[in-house]
PDB file of N, CA, C, O and CB in Angstrom:
ATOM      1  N   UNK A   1     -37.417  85.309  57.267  1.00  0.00           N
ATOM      2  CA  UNK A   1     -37.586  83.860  57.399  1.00  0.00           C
ATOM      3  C   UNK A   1     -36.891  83.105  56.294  1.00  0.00           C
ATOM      4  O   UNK A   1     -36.060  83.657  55.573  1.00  0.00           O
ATOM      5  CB  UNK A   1     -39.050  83.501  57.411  1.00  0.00           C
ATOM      6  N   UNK A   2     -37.191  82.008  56.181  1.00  0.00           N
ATOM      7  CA  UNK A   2     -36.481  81.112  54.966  1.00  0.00           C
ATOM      8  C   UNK A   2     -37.120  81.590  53.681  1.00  0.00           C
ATOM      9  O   UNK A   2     -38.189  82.188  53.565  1.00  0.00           O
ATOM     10  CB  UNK A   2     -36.743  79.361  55.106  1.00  0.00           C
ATOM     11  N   UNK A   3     -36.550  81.340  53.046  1.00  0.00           N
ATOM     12  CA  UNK A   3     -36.841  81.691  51.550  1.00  0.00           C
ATOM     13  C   UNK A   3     -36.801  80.561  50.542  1.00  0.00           C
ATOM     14  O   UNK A   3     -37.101  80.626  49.350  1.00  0.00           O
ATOM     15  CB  UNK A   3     -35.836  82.707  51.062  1.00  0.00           C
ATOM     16  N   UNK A   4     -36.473  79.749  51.078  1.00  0.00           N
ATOM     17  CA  UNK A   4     -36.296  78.422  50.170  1.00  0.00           C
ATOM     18  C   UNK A   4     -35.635  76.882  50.793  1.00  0.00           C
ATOM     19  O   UNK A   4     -34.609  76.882  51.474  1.00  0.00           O
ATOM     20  CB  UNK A   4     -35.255  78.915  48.965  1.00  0.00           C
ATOM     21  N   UNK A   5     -36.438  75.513  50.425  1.00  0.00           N
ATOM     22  CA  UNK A   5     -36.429  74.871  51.094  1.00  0.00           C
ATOM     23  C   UNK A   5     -35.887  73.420  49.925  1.00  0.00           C
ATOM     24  O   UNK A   5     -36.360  73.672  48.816  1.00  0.00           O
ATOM     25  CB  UNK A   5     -37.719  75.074  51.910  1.00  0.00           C
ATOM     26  N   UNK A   6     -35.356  72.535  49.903  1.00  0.00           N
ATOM     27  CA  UNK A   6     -35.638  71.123  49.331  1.00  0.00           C
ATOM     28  C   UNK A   6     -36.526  70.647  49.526  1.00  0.00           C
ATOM     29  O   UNK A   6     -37.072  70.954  50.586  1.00  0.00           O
ATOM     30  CB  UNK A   6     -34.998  70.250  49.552  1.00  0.00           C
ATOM     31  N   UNK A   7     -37.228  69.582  48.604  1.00  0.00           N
ATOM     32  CA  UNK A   7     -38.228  68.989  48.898  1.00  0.00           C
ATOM     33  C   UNK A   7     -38.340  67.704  49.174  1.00  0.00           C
ATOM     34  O   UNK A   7     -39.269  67.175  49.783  1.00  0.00           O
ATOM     35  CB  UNK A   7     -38.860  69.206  48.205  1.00  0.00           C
ATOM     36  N   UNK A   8     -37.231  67.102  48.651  1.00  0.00           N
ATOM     37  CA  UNK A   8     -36.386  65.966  48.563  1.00  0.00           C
ATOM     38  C   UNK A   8     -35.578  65.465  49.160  1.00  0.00           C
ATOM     39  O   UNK A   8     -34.762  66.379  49.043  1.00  0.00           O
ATOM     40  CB  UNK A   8     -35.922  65.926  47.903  1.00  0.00           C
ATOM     41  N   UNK A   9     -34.879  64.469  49.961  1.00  0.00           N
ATOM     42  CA  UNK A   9     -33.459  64.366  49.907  1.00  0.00           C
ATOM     43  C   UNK A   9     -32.390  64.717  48.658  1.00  0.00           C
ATOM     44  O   UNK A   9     -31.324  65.333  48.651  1.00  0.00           O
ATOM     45  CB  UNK A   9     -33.317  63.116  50.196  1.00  0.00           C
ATOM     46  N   UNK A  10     -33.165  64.041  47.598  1.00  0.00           N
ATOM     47  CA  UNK A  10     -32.269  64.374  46.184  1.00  0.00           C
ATOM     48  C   UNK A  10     -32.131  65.329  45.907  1.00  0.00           C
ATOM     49  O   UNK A  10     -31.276  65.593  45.061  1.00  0.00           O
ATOM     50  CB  UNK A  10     -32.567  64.015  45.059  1.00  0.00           C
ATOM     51  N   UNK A  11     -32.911  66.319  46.490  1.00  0.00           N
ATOM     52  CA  UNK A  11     -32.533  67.843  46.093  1.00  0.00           C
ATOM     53  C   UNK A  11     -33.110  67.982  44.819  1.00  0.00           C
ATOM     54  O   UNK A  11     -32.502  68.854  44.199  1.00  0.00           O
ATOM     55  CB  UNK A  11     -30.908  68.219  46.012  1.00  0.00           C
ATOM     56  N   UNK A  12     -34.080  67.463  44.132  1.00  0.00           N
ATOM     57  CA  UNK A  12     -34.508  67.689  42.625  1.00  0.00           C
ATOM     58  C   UNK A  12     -35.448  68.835  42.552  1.00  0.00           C
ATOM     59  O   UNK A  12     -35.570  69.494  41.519  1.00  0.00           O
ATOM     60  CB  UNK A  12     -35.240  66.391  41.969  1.00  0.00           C
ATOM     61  N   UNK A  13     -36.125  69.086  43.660  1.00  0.00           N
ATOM     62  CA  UNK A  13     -36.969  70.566  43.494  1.00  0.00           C
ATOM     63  C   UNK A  13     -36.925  71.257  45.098  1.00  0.00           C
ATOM     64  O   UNK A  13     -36.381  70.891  46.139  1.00  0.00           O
ATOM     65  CB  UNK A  13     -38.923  70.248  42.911  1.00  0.00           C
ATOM     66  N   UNK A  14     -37.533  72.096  44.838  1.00  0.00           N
ATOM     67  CA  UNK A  14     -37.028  72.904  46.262  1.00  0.00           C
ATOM     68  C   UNK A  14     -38.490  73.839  46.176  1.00  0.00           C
ATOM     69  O   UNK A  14     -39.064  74.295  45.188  1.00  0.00           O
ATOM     70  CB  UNK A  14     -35.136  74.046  46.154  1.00  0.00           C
ATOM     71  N   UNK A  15     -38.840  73.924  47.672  1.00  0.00           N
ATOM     72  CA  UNK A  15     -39.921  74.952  47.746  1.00  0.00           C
ATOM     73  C   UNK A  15     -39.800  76.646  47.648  1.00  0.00           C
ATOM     74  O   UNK A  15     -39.126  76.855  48.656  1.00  0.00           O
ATOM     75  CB  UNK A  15     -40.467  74.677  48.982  1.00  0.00           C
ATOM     76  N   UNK A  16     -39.955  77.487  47.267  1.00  0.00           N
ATOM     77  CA  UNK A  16     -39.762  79.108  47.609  1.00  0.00           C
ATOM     78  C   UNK A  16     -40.718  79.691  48.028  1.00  0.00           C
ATOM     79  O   UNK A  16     -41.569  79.583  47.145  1.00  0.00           O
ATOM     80  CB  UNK A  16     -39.415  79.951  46.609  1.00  0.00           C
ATOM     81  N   UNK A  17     -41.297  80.507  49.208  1.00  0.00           N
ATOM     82  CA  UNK A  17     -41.817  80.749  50.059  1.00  0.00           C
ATOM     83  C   UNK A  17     -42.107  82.228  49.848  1.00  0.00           C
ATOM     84  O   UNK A  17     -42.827  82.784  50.679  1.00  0.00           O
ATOM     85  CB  UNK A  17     -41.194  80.294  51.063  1.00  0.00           C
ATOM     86  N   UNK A  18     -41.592  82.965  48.762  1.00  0.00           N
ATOM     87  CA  UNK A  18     -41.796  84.044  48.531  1.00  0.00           C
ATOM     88  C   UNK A  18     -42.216  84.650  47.050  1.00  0.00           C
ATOM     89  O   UNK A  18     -41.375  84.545  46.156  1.00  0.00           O
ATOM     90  CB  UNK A  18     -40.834  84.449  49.009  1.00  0.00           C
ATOM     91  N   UNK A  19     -43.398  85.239  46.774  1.00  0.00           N
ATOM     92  CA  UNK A  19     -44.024  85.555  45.843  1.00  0.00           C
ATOM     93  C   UNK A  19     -43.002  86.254  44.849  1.00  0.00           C
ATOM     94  O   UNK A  19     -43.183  86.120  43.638  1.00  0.00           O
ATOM     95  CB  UNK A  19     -45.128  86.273  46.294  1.00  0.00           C
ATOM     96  N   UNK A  20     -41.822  87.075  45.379  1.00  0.00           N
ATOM     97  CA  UNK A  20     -41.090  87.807  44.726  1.00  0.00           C
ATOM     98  C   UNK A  20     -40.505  86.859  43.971  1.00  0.00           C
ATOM     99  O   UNK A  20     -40.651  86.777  42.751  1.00  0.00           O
ATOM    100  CB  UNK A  20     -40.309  88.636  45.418  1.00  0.00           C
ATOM    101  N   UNK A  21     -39.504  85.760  44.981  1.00  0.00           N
ATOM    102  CA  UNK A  21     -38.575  85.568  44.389  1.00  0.00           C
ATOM    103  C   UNK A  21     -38.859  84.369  43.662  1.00  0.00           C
ATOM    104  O   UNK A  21     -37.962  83.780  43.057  1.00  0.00           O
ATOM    105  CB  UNK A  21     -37.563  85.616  45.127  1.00  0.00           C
ATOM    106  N   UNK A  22     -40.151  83.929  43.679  1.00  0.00           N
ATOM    107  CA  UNK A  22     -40.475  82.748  42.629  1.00  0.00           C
ATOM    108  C   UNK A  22     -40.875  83.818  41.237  1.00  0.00           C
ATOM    109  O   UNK A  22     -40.584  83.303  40.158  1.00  0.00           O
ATOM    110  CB  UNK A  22     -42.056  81.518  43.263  1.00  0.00           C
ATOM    111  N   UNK A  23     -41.347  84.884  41.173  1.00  0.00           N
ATOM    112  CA  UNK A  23     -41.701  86.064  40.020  1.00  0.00           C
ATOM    113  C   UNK A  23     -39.934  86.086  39.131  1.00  0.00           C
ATOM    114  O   UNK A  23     -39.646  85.966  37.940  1.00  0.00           O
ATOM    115  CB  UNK A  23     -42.261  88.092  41.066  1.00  0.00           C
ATOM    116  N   UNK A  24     -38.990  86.312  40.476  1.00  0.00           N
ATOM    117  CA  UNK A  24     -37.690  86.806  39.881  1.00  0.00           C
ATOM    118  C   UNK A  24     -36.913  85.043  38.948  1.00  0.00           C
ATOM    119  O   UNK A  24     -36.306  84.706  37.931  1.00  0.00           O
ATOM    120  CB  UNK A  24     -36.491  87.604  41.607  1.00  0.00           C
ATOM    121  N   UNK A  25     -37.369  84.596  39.909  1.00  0.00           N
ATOM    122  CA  UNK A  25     -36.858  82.903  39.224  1.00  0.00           C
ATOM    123  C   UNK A  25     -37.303  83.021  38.007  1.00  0.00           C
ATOM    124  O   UNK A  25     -36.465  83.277  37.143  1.00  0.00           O
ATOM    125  CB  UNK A  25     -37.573  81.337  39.897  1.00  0.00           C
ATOM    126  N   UNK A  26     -38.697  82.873  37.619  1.00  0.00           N
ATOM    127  CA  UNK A  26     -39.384  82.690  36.342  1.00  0.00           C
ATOM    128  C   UNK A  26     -38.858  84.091  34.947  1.00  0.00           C
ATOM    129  O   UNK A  26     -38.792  84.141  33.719  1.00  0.00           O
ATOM    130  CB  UNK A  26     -41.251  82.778  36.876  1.00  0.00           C
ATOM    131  N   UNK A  27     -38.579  85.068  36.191  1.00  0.00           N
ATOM    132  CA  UNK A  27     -38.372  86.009  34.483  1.00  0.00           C
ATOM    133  C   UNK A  27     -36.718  85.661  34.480  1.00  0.00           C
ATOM    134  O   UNK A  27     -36.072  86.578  33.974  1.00  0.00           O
ATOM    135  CB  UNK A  27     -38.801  88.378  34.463  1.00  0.00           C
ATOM    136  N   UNK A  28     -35.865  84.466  34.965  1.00  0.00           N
ATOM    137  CA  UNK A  28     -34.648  84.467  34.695  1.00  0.00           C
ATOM    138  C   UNK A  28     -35.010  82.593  34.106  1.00  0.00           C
ATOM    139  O   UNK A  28     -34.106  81.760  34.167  1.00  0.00           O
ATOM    140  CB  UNK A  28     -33.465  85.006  36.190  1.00  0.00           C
ATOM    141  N   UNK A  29     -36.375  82.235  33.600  1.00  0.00           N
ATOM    142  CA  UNK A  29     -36.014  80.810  32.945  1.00  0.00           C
ATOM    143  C   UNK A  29     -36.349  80.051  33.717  1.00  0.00           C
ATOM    144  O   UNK A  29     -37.072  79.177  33.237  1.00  0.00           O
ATOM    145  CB  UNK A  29     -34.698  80.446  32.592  1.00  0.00           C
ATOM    146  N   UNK A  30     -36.059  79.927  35.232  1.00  0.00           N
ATOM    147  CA  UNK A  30     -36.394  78.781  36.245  1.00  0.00           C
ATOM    148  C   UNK A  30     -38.037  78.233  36.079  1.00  0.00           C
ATOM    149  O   UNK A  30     -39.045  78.881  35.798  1.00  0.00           O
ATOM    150  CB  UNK A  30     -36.130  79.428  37.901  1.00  0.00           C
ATOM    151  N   UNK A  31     -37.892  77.030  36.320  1.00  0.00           N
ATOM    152  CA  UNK A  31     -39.491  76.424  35.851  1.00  0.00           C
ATOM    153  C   UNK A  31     -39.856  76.049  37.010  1.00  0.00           C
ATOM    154  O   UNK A  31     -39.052  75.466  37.738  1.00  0.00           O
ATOM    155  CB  UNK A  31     -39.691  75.103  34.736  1.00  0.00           C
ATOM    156  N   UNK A  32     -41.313  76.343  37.466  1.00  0.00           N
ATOM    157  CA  UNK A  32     -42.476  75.828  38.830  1.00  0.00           C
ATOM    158  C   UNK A  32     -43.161  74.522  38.122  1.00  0.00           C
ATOM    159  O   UNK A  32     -43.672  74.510  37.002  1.00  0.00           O
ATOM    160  CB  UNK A  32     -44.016  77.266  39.306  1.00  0.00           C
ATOM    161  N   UNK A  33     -43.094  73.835  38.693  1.00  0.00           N
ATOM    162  CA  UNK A  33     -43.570  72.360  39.094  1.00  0.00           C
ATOM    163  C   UNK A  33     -44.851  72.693  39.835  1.00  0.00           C
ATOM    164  O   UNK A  33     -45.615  72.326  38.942  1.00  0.00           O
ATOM    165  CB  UNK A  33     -42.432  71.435  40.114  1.00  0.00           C
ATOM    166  N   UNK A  34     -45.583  73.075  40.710  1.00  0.00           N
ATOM    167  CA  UNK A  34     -46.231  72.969  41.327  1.00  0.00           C
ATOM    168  C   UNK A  34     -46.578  74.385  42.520  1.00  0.00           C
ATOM    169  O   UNK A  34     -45.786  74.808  43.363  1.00  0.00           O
ATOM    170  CB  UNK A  34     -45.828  71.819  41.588  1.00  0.00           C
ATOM    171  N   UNK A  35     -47.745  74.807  42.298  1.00  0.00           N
ATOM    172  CA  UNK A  35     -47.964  75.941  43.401  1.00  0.00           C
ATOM    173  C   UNK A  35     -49.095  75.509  44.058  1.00  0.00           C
ATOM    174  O   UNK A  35     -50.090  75.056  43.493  1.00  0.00           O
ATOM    175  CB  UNK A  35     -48.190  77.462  42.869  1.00  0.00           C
ATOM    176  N   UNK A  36     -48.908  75.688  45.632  1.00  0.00           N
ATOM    177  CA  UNK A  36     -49.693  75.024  46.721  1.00  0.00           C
ATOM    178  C   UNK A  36     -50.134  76.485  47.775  1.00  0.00           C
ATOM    179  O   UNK A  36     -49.610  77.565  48.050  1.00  0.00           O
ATOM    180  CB  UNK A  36     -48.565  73.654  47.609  1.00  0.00           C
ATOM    181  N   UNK A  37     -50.938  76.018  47.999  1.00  0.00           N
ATOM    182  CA  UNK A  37     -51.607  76.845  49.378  1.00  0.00           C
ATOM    183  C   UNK A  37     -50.554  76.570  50.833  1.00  0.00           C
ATOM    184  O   UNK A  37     -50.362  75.437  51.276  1.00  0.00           O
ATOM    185  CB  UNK A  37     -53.480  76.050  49.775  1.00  0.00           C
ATOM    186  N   UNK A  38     -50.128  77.445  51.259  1.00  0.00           N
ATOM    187  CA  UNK A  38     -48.730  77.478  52.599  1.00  0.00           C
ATOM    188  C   UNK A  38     -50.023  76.911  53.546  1.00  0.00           C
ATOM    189  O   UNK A  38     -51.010  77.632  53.691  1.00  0.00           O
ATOM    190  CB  UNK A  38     -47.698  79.583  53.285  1.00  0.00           C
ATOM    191  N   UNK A  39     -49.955  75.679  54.130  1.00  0.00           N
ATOM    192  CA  UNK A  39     -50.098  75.594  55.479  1.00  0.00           C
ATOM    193  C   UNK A  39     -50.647  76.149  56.269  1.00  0.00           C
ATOM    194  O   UNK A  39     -51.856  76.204  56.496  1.00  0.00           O
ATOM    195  CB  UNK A  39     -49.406  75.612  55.892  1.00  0.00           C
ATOM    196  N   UNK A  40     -49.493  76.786  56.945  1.00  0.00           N
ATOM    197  CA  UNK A  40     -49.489  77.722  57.628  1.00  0.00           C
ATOM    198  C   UNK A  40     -50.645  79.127  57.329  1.00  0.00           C
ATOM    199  O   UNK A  40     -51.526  79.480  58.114  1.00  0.00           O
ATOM    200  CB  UNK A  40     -48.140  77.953  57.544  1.00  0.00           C
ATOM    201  N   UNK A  41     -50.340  79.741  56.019  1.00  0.00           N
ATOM    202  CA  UNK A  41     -50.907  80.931  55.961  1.00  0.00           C
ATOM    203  C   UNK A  41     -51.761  80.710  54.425  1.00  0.00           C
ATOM    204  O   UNK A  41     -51.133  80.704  53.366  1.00  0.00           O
ATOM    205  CB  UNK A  41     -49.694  82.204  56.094  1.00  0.00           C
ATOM    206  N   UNK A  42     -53.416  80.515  54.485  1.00  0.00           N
ATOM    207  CA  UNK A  42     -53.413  80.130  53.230  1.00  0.00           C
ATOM    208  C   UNK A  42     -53.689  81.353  52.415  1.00  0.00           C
ATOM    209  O   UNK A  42     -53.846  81.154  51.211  1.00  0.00           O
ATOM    210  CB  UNK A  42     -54.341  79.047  53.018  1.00  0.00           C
ATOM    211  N   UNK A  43     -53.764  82.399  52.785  1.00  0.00           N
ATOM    212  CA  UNK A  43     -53.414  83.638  52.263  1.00  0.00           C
ATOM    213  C   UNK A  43     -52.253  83.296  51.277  1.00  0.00           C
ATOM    214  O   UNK A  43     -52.275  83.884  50.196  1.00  0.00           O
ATOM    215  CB  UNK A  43     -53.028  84.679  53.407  1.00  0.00           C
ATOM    216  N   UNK A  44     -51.353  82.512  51.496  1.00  0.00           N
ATOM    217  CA  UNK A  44     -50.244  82.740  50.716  1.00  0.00           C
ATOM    218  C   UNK A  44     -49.867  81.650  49.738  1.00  0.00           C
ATOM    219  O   UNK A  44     -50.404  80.552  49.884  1.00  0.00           O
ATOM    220  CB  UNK A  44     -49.193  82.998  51.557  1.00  0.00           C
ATOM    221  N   UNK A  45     -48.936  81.849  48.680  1.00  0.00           N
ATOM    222  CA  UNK A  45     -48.758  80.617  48.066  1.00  0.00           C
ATOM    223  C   UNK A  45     -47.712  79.878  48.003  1.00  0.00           C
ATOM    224  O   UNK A  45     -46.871  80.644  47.535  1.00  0.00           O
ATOM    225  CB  UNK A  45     -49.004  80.684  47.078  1.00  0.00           C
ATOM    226  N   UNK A  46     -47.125  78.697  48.203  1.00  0.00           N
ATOM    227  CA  UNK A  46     -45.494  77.894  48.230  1.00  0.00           C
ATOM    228  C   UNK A  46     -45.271  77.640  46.761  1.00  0.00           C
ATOM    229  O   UNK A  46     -46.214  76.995  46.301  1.00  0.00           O
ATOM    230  CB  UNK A  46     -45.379  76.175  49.177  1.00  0.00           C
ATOM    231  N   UNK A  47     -44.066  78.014  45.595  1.00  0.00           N
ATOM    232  CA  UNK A  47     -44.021  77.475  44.681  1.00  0.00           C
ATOM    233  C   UNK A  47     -42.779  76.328  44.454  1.00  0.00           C
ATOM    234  O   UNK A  47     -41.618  76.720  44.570  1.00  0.00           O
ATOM    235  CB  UNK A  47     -44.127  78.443  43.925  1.00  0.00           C
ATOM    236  N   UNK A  48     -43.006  75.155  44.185  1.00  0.00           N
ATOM    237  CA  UNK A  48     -42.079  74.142  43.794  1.00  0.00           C
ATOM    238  C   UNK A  48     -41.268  74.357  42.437  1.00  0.00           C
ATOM    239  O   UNK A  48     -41.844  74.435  41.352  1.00  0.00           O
ATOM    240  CB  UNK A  48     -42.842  72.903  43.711  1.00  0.00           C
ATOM    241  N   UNK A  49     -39.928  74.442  42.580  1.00  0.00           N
ATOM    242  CA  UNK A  49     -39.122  74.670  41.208  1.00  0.00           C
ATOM    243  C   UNK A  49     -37.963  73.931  41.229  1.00  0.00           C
ATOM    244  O   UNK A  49     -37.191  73.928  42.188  1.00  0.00           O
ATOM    245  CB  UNK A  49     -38.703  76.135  40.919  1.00  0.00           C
ATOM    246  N   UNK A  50     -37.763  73.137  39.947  1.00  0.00           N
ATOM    247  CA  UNK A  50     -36.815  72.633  39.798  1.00  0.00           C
ATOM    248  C   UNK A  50     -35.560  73.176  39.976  1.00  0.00           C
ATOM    249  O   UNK A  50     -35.261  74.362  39.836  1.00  0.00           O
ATOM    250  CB  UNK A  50     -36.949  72.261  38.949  1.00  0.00           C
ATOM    251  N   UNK A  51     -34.499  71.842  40.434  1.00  0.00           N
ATOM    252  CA  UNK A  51     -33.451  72.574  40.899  1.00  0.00           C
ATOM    253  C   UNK A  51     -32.508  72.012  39.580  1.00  0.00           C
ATOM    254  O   UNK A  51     -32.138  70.943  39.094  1.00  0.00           O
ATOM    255  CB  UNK A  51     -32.956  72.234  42.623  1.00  0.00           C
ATOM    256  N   UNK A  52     -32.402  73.250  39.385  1.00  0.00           N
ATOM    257  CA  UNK A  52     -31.954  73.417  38.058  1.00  0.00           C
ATOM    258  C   UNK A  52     -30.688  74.684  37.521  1.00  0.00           C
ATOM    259  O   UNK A  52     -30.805  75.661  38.261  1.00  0.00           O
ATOM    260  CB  UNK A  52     -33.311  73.665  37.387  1.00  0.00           C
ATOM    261  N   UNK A  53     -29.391  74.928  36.307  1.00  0.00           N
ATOM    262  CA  UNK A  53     -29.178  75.828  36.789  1.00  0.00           C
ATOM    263  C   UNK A  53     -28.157  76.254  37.281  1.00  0.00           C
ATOM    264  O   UNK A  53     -27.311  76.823  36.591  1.00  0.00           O
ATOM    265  CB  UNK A  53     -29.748  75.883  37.279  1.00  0.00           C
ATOM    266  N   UNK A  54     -27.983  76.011  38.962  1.00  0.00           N
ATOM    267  CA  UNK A  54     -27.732  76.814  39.616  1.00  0.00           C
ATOM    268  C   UNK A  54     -29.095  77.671  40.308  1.00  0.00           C
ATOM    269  O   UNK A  54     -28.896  78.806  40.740  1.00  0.00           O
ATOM    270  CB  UNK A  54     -26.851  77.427  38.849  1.00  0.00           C
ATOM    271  N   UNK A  55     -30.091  77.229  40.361  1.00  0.00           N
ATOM    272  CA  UNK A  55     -31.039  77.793  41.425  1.00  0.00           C
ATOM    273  C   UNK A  55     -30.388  78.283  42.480  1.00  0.00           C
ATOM    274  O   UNK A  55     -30.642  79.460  42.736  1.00  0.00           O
ATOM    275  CB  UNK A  55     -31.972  76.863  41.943  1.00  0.00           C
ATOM    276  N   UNK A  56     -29.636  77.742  43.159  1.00  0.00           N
ATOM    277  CA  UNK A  56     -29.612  78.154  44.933  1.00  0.00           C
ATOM    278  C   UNK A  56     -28.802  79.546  44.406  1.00  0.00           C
ATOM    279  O   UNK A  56     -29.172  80.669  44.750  1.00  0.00           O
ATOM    280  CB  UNK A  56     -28.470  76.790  46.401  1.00  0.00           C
ATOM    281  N   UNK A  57     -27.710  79.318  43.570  1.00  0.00           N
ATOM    282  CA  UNK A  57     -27.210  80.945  43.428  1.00  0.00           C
ATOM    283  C   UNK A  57     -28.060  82.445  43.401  1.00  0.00           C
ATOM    284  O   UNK A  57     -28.124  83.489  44.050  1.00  0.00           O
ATOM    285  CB  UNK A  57     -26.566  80.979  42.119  1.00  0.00           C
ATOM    286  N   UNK A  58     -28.764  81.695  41.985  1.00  0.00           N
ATOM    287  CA  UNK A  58     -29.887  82.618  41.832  1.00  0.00           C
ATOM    288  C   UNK A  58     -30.672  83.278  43.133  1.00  0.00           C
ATOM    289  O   UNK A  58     -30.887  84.433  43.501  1.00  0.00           O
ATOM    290  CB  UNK A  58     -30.861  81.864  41.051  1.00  0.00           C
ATOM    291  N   UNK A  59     -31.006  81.904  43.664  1.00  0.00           N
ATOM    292  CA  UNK A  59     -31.948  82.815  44.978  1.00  0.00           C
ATOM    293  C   UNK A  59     -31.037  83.593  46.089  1.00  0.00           C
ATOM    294  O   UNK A  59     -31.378  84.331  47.014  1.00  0.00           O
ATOM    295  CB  UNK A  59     -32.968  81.605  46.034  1.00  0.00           C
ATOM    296  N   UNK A  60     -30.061  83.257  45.756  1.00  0.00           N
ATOM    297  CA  UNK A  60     -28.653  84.120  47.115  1.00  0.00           C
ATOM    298  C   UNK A  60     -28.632  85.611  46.341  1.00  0.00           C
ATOM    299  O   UNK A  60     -28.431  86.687  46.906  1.00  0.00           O
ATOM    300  CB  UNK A  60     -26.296  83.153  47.092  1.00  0.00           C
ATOM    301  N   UNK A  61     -28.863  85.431  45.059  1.00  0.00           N
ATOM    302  CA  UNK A  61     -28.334  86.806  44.588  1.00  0.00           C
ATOM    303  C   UNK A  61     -29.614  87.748  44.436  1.00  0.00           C
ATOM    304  O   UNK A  61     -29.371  88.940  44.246  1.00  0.00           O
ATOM    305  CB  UNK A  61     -27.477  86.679  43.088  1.00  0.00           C
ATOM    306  N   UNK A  62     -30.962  87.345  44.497  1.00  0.00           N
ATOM    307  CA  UNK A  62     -32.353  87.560  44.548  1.00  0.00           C
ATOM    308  C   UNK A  62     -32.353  88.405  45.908  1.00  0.00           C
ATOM    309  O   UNK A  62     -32.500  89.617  46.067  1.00  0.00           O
ATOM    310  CB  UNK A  62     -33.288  86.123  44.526  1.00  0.00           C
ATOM    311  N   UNK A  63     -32.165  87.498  46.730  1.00  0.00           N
ATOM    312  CA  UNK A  63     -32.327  87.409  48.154  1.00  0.00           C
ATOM    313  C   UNK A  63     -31.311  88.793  48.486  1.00  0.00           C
ATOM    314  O   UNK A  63     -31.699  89.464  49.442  1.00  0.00           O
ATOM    315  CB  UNK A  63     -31.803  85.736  48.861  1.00  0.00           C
ATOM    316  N   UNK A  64     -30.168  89.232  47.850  1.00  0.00           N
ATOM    317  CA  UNK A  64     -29.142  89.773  48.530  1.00  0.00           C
ATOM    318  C   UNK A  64     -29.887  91.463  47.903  1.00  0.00           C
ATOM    319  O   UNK A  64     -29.903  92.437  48.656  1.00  0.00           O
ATOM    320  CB  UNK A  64     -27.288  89.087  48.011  1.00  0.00           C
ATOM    321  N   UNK A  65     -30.337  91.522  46.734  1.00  0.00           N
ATOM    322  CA  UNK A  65     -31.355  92.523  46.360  1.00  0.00           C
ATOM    323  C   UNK A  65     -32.333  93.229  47.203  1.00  0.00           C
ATOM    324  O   UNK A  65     -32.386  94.451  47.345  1.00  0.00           O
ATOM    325  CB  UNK A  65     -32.050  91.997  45.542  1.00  0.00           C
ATOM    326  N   UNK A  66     -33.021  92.445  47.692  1.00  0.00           N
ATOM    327  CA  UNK A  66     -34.138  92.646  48.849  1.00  0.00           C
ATOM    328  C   UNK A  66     -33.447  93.445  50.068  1.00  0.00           C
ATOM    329  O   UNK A  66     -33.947  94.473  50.524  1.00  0.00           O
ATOM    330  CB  UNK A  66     -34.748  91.068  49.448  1.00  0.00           C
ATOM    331  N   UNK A  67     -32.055  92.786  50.632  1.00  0.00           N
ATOM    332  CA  UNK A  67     -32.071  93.557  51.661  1.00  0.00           C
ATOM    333  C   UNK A  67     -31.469  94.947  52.193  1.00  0.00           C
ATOM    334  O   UNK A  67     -31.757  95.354  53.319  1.00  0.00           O
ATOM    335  CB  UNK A  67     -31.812  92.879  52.242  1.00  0.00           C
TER     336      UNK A  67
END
């Protein structure tokens, strides 16, 4: 599924949808703004992180790990 979302038009923070790759953000510096209960599944958690960086790279190269 998605792994990461804007939250904004401005693009200033972005949601990540996955426990990993908000873990892998934080041990590379990226900062959470905000962690919410998903909607959808409240089993799970959404974390808000500034887009900062180069975030979106980060999560392409996170993301390319996993599969």
């Amino acid at each position: 599924g998605d792994v990461m979302n804007y939250s904004n038009e401005h693009k200033t923070e972005c949601y990540i949808f996955s426990g990993y790759v908000a873990n892998e953000l934080l041990r590379r510096g990226y900062r959470i703004t905000h962690v919410k209960a998903d909607k959808k599944n409240k089993q799970r958690s959404v974390f808000l992180f500034k887009v900062e960086n180069n975030i979106e790279r980060a999560i392409d190269s996170i993301t390319e790990q996993m599969n």
